[in-house]
Structure formats: C-alpha cells, structure tokens
mmCIF file of C-alpha atoms in Angstrom:
data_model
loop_
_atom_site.group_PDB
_atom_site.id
_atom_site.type_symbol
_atom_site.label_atom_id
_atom_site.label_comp_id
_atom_site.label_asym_id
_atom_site.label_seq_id
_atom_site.Cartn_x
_atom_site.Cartn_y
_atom_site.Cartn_z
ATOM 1 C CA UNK A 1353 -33.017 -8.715 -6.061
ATOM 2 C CA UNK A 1354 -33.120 -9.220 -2.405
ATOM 3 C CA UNK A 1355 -35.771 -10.605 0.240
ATOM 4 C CA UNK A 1356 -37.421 -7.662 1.706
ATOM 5 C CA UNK A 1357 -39.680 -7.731 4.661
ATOM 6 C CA UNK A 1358 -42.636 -8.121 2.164
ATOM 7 C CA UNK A 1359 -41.606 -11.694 0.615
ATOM 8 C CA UNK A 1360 -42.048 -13.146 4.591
ATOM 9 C CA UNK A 1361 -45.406 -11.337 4.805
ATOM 10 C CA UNK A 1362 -46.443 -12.679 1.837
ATOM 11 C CA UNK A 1363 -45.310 -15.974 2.714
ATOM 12 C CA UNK A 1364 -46.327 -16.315 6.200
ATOM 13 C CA UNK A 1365 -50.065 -15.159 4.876
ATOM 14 C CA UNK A 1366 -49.637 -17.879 2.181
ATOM 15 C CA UNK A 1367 -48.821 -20.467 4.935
ATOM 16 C CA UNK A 1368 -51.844 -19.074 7.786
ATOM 17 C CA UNK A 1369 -54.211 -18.953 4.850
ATOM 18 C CA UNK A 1370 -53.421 -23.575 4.508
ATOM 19 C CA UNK A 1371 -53.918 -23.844 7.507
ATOM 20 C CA UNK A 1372 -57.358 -22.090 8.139
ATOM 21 C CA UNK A 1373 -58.108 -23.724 4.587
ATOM 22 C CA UNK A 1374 -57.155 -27.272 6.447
ATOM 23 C CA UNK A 1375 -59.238 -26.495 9.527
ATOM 24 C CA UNK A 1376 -62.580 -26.105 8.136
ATOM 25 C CA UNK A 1377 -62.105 -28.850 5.508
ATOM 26 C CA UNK A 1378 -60.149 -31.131 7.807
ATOM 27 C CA UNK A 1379 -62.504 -33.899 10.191
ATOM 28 C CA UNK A 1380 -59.642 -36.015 12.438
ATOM 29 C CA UNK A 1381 -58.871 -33.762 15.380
ATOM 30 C CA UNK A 1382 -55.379 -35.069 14.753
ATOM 31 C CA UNK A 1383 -54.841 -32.950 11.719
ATOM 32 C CA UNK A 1384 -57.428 -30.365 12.908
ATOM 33 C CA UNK A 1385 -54.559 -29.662 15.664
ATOM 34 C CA UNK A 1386 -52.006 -29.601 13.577
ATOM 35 C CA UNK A 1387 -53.341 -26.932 11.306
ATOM 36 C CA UNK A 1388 -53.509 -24.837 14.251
ATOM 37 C CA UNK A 1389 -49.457 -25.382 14.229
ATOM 38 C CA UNK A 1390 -49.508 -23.894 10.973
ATOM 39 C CA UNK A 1391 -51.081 -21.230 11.351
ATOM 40 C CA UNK A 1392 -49.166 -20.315 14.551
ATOM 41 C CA UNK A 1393 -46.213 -20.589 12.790
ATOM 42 C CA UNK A 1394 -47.170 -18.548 10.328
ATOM 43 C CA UNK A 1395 -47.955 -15.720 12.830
ATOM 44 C CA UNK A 1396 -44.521 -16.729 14.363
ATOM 45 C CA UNK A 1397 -42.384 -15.747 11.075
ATOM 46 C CA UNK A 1398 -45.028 -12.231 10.866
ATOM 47 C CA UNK A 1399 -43.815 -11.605 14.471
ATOM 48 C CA UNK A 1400 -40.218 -12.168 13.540
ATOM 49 C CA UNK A 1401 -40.551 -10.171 10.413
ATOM 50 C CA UNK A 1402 -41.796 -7.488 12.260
ATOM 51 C CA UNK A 1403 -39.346 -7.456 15.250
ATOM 52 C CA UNK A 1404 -36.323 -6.967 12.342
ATOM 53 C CA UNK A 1405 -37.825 -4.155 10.473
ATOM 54 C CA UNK A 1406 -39.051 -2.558 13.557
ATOM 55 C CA UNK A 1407 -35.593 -3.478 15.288
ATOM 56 C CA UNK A 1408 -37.252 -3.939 18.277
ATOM 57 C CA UNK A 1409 -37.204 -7.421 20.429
ATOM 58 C CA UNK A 1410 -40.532 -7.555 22.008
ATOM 59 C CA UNK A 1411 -41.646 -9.729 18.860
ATOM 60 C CA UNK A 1412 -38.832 -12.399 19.463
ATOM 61 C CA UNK A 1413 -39.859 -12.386 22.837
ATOM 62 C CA UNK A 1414 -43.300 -12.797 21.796
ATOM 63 C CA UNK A 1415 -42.936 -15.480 19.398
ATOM 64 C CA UNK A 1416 -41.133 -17.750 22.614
ATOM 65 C CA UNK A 1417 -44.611 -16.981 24.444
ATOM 66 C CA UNK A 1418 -46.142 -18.592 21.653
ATOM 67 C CA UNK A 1419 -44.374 -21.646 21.402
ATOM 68 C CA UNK A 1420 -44.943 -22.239 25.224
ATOM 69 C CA UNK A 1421 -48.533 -21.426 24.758
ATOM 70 C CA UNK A 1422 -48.849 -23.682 21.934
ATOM 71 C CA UNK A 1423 -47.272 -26.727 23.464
ATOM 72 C CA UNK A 1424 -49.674 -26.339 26.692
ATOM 73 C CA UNK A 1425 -52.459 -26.315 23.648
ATOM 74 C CA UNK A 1426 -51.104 -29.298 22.199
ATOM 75 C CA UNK A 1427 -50.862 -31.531 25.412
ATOM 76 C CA UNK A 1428 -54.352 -30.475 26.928
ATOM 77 C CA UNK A 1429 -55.852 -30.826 22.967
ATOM 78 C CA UNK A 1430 -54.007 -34.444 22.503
ATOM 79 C CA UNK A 1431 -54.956 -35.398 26.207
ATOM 80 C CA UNK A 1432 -58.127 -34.564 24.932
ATOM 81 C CA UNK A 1433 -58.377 -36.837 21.764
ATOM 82 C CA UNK A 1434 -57.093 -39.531 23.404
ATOM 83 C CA UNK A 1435 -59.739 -39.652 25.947
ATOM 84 C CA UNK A 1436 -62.169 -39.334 23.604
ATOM 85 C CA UNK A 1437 -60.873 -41.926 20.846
ATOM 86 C CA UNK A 1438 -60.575 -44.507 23.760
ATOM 87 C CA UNK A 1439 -64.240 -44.151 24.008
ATOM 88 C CA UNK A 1440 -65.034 -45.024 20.034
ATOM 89 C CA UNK A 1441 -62.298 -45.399 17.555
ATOM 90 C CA UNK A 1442 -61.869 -43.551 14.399
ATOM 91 C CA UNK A 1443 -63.660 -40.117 15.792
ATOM 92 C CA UNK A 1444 -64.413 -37.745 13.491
ATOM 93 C CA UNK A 1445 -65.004 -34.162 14.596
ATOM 94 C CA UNK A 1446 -68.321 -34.894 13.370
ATOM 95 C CA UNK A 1447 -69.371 -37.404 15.538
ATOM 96 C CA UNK A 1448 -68.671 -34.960 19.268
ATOM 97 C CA UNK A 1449 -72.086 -33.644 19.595
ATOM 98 C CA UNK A 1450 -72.417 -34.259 23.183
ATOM 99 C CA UNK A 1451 -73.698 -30.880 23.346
ATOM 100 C CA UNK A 1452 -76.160 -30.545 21.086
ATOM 101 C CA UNK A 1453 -79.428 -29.253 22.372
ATOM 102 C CA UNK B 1396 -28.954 -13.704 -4.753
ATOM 103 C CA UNK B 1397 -28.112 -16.142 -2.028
ATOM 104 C CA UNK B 1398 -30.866 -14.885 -0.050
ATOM 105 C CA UNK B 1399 -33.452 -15.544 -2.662
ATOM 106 C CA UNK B 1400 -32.333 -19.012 -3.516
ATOM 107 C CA UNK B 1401 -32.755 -19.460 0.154
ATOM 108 C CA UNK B 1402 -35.517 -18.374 0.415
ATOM 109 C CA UNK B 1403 -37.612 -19.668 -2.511
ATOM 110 C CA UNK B 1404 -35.956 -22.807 -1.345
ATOM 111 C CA UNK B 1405 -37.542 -22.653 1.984
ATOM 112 C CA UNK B 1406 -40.454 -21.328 0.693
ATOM 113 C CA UNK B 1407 -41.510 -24.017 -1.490
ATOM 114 C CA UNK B 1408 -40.726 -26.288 1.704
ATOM 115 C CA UNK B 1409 -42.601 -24.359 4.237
ATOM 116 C CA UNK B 1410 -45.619 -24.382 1.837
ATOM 117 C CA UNK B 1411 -45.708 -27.954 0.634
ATOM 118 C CA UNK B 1412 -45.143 -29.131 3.994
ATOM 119 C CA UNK B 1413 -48.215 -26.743 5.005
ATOM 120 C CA UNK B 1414 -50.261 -28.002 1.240
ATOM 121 C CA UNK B 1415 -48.980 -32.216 2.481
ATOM 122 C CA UNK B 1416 -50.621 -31.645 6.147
ATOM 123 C CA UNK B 1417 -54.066 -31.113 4.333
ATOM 124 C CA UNK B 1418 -54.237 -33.076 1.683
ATOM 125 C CA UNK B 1419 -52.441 -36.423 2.578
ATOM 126 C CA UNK B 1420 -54.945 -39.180 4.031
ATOM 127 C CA UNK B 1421 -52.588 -41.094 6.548
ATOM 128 C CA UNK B 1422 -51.858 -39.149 9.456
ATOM 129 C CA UNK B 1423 -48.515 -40.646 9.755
ATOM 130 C CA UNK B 1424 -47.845 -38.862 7.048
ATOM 131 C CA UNK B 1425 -48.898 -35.425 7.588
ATOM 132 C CA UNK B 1426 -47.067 -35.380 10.563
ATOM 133 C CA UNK B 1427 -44.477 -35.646 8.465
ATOM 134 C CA UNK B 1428 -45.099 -32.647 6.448
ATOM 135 C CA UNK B 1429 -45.242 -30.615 9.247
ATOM 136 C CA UNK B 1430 -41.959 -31.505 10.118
ATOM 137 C CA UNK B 1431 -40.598 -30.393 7.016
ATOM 138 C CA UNK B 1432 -42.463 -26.976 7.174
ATOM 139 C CA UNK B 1433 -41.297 -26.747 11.138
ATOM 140 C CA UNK B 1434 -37.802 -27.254 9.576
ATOM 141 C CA UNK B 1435 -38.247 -24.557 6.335
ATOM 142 C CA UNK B 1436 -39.774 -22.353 9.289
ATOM 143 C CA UNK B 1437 -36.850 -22.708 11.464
ATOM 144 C CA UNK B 1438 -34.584 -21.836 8.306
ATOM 145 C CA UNK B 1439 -36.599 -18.419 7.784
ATOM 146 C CA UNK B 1440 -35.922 -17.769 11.210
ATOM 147 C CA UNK B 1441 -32.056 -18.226 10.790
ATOM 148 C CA UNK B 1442 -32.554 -16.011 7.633
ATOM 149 C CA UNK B 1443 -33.676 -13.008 9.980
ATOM 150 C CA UNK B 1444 -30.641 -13.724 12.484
ATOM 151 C CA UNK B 1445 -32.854 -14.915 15.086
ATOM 152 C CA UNK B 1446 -30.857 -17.649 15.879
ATOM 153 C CA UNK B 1447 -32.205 -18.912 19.360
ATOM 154 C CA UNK B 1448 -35.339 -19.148 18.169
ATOM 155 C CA UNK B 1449 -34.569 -21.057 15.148
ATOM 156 C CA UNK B 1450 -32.793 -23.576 17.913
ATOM 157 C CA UNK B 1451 -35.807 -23.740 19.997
ATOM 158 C CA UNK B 1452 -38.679 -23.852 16.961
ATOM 159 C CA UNK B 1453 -36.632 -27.272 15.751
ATOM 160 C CA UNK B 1454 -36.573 -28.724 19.304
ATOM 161 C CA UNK B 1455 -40.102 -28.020 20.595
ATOM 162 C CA UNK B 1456 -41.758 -27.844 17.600
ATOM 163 C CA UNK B 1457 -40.102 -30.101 14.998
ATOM 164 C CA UNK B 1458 -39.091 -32.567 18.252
ATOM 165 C CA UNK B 1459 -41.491 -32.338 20.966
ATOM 166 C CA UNK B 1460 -44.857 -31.644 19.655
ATOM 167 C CA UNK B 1461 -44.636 -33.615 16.820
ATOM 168 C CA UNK B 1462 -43.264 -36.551 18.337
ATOM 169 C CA UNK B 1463 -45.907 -36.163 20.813
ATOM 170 C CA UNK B 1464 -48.340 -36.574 17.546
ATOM 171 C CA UNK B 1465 -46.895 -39.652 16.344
ATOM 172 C CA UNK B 1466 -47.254 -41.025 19.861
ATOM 173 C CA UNK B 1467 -50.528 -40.086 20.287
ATOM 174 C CA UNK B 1468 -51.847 -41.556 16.293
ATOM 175 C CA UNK B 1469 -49.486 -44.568 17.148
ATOM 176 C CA UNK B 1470 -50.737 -45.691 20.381
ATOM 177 C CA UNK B 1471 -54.582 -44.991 19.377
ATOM 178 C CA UNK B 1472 -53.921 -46.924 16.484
ATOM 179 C CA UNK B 1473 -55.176 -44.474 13.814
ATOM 180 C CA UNK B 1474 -52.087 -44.714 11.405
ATOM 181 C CA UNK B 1475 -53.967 -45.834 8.608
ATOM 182 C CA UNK B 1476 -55.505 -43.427 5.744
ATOM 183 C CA UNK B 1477 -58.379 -42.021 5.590
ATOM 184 C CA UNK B 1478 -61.026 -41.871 2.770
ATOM 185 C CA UNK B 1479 -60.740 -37.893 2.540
ATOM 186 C CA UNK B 1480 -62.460 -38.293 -1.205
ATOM 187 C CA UNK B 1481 -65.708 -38.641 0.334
ATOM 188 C CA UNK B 1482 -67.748 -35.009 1.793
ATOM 189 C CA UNK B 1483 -69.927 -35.857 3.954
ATOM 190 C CA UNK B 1484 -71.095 -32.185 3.956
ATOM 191 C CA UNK B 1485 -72.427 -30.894 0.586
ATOM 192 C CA UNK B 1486 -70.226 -27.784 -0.595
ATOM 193 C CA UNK B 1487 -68.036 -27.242 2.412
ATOM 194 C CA UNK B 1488 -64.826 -27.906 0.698
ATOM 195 C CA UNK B 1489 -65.761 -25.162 -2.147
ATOM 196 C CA UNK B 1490 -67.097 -22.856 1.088
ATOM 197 C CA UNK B 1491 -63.605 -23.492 3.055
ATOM 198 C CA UNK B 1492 -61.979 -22.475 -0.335
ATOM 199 C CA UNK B 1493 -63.961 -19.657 -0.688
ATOM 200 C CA UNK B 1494 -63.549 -18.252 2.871
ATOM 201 C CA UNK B 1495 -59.827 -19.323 2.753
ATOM 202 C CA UNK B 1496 -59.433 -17.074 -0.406
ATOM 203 C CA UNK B 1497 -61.307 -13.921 1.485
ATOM 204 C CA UNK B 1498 -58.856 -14.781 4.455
ATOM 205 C CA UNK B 1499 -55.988 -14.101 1.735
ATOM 206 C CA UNK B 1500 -57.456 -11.323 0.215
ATOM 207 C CA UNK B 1501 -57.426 -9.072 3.646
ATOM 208 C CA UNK B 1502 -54.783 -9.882 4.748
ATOM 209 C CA UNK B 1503 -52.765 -9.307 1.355
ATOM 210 C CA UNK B 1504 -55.217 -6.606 1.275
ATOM 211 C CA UNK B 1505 -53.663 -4.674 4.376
ATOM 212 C CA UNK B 1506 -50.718 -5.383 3.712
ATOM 213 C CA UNK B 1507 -50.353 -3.734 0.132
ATOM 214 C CA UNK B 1508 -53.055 -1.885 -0.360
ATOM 215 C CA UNK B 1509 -53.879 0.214 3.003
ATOM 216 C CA UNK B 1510 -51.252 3.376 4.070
ATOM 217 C CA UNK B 1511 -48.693 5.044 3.070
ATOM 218 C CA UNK B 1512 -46.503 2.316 0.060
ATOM 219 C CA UNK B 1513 -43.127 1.360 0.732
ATOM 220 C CA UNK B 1514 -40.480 0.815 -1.708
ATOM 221 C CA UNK B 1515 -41.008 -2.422 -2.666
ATOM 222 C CA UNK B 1516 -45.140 -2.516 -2.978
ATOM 223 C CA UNK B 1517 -46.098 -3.427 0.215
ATOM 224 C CA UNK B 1518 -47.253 -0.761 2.994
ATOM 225 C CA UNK B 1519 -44.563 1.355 4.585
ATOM 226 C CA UNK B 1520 -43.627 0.092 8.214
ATOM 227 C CA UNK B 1521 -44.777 3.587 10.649
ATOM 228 C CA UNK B 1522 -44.530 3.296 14.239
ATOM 229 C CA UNK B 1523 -41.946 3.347 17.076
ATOM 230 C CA UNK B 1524 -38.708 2.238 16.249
ATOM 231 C CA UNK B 1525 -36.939 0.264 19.350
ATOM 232 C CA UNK B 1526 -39.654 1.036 21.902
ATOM 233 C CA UNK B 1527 -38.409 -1.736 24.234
ATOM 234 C CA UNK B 1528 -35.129 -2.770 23.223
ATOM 235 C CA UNK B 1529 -33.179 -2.841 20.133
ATOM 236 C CA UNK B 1530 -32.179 -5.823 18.557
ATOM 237 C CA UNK B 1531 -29.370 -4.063 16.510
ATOM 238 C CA UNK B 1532 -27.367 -3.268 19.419
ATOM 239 C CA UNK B 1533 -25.548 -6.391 19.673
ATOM 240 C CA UNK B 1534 -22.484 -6.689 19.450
ATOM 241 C CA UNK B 1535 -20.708 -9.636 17.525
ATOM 242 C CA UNK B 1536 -19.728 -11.914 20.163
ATOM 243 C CA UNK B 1537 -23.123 -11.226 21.564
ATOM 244 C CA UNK B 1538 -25.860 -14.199 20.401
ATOM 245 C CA UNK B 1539 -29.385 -12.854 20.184
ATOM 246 C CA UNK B 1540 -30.427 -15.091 22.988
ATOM 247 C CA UNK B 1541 -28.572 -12.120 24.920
ATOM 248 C CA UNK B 1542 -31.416 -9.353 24.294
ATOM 249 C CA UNK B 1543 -34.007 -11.813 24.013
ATOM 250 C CA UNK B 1544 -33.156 -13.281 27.691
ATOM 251 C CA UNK B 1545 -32.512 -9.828 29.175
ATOM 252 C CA UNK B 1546 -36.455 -8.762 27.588
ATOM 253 C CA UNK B 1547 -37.960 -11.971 28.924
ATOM 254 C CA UNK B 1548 -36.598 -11.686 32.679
ATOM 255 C CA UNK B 1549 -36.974 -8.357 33.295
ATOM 256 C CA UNK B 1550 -40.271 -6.537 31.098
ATOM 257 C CA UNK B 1551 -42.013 -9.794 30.639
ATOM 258 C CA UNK B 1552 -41.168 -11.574 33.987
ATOM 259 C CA UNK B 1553 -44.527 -12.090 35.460
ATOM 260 C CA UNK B 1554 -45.837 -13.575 31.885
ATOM 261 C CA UNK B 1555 -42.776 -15.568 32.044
ATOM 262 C CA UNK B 1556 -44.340 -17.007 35.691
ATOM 263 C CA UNK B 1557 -47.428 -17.410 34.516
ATOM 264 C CA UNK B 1558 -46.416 -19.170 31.663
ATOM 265 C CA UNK B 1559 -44.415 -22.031 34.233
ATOM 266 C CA UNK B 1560 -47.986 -21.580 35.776
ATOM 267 C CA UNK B 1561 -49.797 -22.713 33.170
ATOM 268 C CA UNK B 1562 -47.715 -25.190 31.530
ATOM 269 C CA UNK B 1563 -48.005 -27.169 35.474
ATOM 270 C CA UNK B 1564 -51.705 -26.924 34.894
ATOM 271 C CA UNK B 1565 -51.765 -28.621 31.078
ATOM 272 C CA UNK B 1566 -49.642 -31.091 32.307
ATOM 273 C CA UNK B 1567 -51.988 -31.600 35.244
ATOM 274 C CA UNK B 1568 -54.672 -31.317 33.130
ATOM 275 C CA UNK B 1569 -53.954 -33.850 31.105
ATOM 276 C CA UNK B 1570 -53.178 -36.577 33.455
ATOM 277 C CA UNK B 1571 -56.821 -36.054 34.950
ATOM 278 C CA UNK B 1572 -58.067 -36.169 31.189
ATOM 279 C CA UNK B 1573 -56.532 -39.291 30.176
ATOM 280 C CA UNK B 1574 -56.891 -41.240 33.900
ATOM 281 C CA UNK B 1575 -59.015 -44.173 33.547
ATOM 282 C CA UNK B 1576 -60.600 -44.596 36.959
ATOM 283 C CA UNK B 1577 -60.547 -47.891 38.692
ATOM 284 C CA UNK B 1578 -60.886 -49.458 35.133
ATOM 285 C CA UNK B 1579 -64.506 -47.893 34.314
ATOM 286 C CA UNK B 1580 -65.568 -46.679 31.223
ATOM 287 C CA UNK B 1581 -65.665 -42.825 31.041
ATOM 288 C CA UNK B 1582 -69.384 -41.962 29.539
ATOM 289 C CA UNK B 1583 -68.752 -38.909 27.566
ATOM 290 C CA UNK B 1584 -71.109 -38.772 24.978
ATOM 291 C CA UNK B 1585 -74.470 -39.948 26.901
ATOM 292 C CA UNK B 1586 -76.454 -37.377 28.877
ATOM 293 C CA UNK B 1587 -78.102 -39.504 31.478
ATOM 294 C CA UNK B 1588 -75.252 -40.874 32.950
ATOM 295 C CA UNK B 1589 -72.304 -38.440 32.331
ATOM 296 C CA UNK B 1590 -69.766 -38.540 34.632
ATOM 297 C CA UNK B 1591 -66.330 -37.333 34.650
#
C-alpha cells in the first residue's frame, strides 16, 4: 500500500469541506477567519498534489501566492474586527447589519 | 508502509485540528487547533518533497498569522468561551451540514467519478505534463526552493510586484482601520452620523 495522489485529494476535500461547514455555522468573525485558513490550506495541499503528479512547478509557485494573499486577508480582516469590537464587545457576525436596507 | 503511517498520522492531525477550530467554544483554543492542522499541513507538504514550502507554511502560517490571532482575541479581551449550544437561527446548523455534505459530494464526485479512471479509483490525471518547468529536474544538491525561485522571478515576476504592492496597501490599510482619531468614537453602525 502506498499514498497515491488520490489519498491527498481526498484529504484536502475532507479538510475544505470543515471549513465551509465552520463558516456558515460559525458567528465570531474570529473563527469565521480562521475557517477561511482552512480551507485555503486545503486548496494549498490540492495545488501541491497537483504540481507532483503533473511534475510541473507552477502549483508550488502558486501555493506561495496564496500564502501572501492570505496574510494581506488576514491583517485587513483582523484590522477589521478590531475596529469593530472596540465599538461593542462580544460582536457576533449577527449583530453587523449596518447595511441593511 | 512508512508513508501511510505518515500519513494517516498527519491525517488524523490535519483533520482534528480542522474538526477542534469548529467545535471548541474558547477561541484561545481553536487557535490552537489550527496550529496543529498548520503543522500536519506542513508535514504533507514535506511528504510531497516540497520542502520550502513546508518551511514557509510553519513560519507564516503556524507563526505569523496565528500569533497575530492570539494578539488580536487577547488584546480585545474575547478569550473566554462562548455558549455555541445555543442557535439563534432555527435549522442552520442541520442546513450548513447539509450544504457541507453536497460540497463533499462534488467535489469527491469529480474527482472519482467524472473521466477517464486511474489506477487507483480516482480520475486519471490528462493534461500537459511540465508546461512551465519541471520539478523533477533537480538535481540532488539542488533544494526545490531552486525551481520554485527561478519560476517566481522570471514567469511570475510582475504578480510577484504586485503582490509587494498589495501587501504595502493591507498594511496601510489597516493602520487607517484601526486609528482612533483624536480620541473620538468611530460611529459605524448608525446611519445618521456615520463617519469614517
């Protein structure tokens, strides 16, 4: 028995799939953001995967785009939660319906 | 055999790290978890020989963005659990569940069930081997940040500029977001006197 290309598929659809599952059920922004980690990591190991059985760099190269995208994300989105929590404590993603018609 | 132990090692990490994120109630906590599935993800990546990026998943990710995270719940103060028993919407959890599944489904779907089968089940890999640059063609005093560095810097070099771009602008970005001006109170939520 050996790990194929499959059992990383498999897994990195397992791990995308907890994190969408976390988003929607999720309501502190906090964890809401890091959900979106997950699931960028799971497209991370796909584009890995990929790269190896298509021996072929531009997914390595793409996966280091991601990670710089995804820490811009995660300073603008914290930047972001911290100016709203100074406003009221204990936000819920519930309560930011500032544009609500 | 190795491999698998490895792997199903990893595996369970990366997922219950992944599983801890969304069901533990202190945030603390969670972070955490995603540092152990950062780490298990990290390990996968040393798995497929891509070693750099393995080096640079545990520093930004496992290191800077989650440290930035604790920061963030320490100095707002939110370290403390949450009542996560309570729904305040009727039936979303089953409806996450439900669209979570479907999620699964298609993309297990295209991945076994679409094309022409491989060997082992899943659908057999067509397309272009190599089109930019081989990763094979290393040899073994060569790292893989070698290939990796000579794709970035020469196909990819204007993303590569616009990336520096837009990481100046976040960083920007959120200074002006998190300013407090001359001690006032931003108004966020209240139409009539918004302000930025």
């Amino acid at each position: 028995m050996v790990v194929t290309d499959t059992w990383y598929l498999v897994l990195s659809a397992l791990l995308f799939t907890i994190g969408f599952v976390g988003l929607l059920v999720r309501r502190n922004p906090l964890i809401m953001f890091m959900c979106v980690e997950l699931m960028l990591n799971a497209v991370n190991i796909t584009f890995v995967t990929f790269a190896n059985a298509l021996d072929d760099v531009a997914g390595r190269t793409a996966v280091f785009f991601v990670l710089v995208v995804a820490a811009a994300e995660v300073v603008v989105g914290l930047a972001l939660v911290v100016a709203l929590m100074r406003r009221r404590p204990l936000l819920s993603a519930d309560d930011l319906t500032a544009l609500r018609g | 055999m190795i491999d698998v132990i490895t792997f199903l090692i990893t595996g369970a990490i990366v997922l219950g790290g992944g599983i801890g994120v969304i069901v533990l109630s202190n945030p603390v906590r969670a972070a955490l978890s995603l540092v152990a599935s950062f780490f298990g993800v990290a390990v996968l990546f040393i798995m497929q020989q891509a070693h750099f990026l393995a080096f640079v998943q545990v520093v930004v990710y496992a290191g800077a963005i989650v440290v930035l995270f604790l920061f963030v719940i320490m100095l707002l103060g939110v370290d403390r659990h949450e009542d996560i028993r309570a729904e305040p919407l009727a039936g979303q959890r089953p409806a996450a569940g439900l669209l979570g599944l479907m999620v699964l489904a298609l993309i297990l779907g295209g991945l076994f069930l679409s094309g022409p089968g491989g060997d082992d089940g899943a659908v057999a890999l067509t397309g272009t081997k190599s089109r930019t640059a081989p990763i094979s063609q290393l040899s073994e005093s060569d790292s893989d940040i070698t290939v990796l560095a000579q794709d970035l810097f020469t196909r990819n070099i204007v993303a590569v500029q616009a990336t520096a771009l837009l990481l100046t602008i976040a960083t920007v970005g959120a200074v002006v977001f998190v300013r407090n001006k001359g001690g006032e109170d931003v108004v966020i939520d209240d139409p009539g006197t918004a302000r930025r």
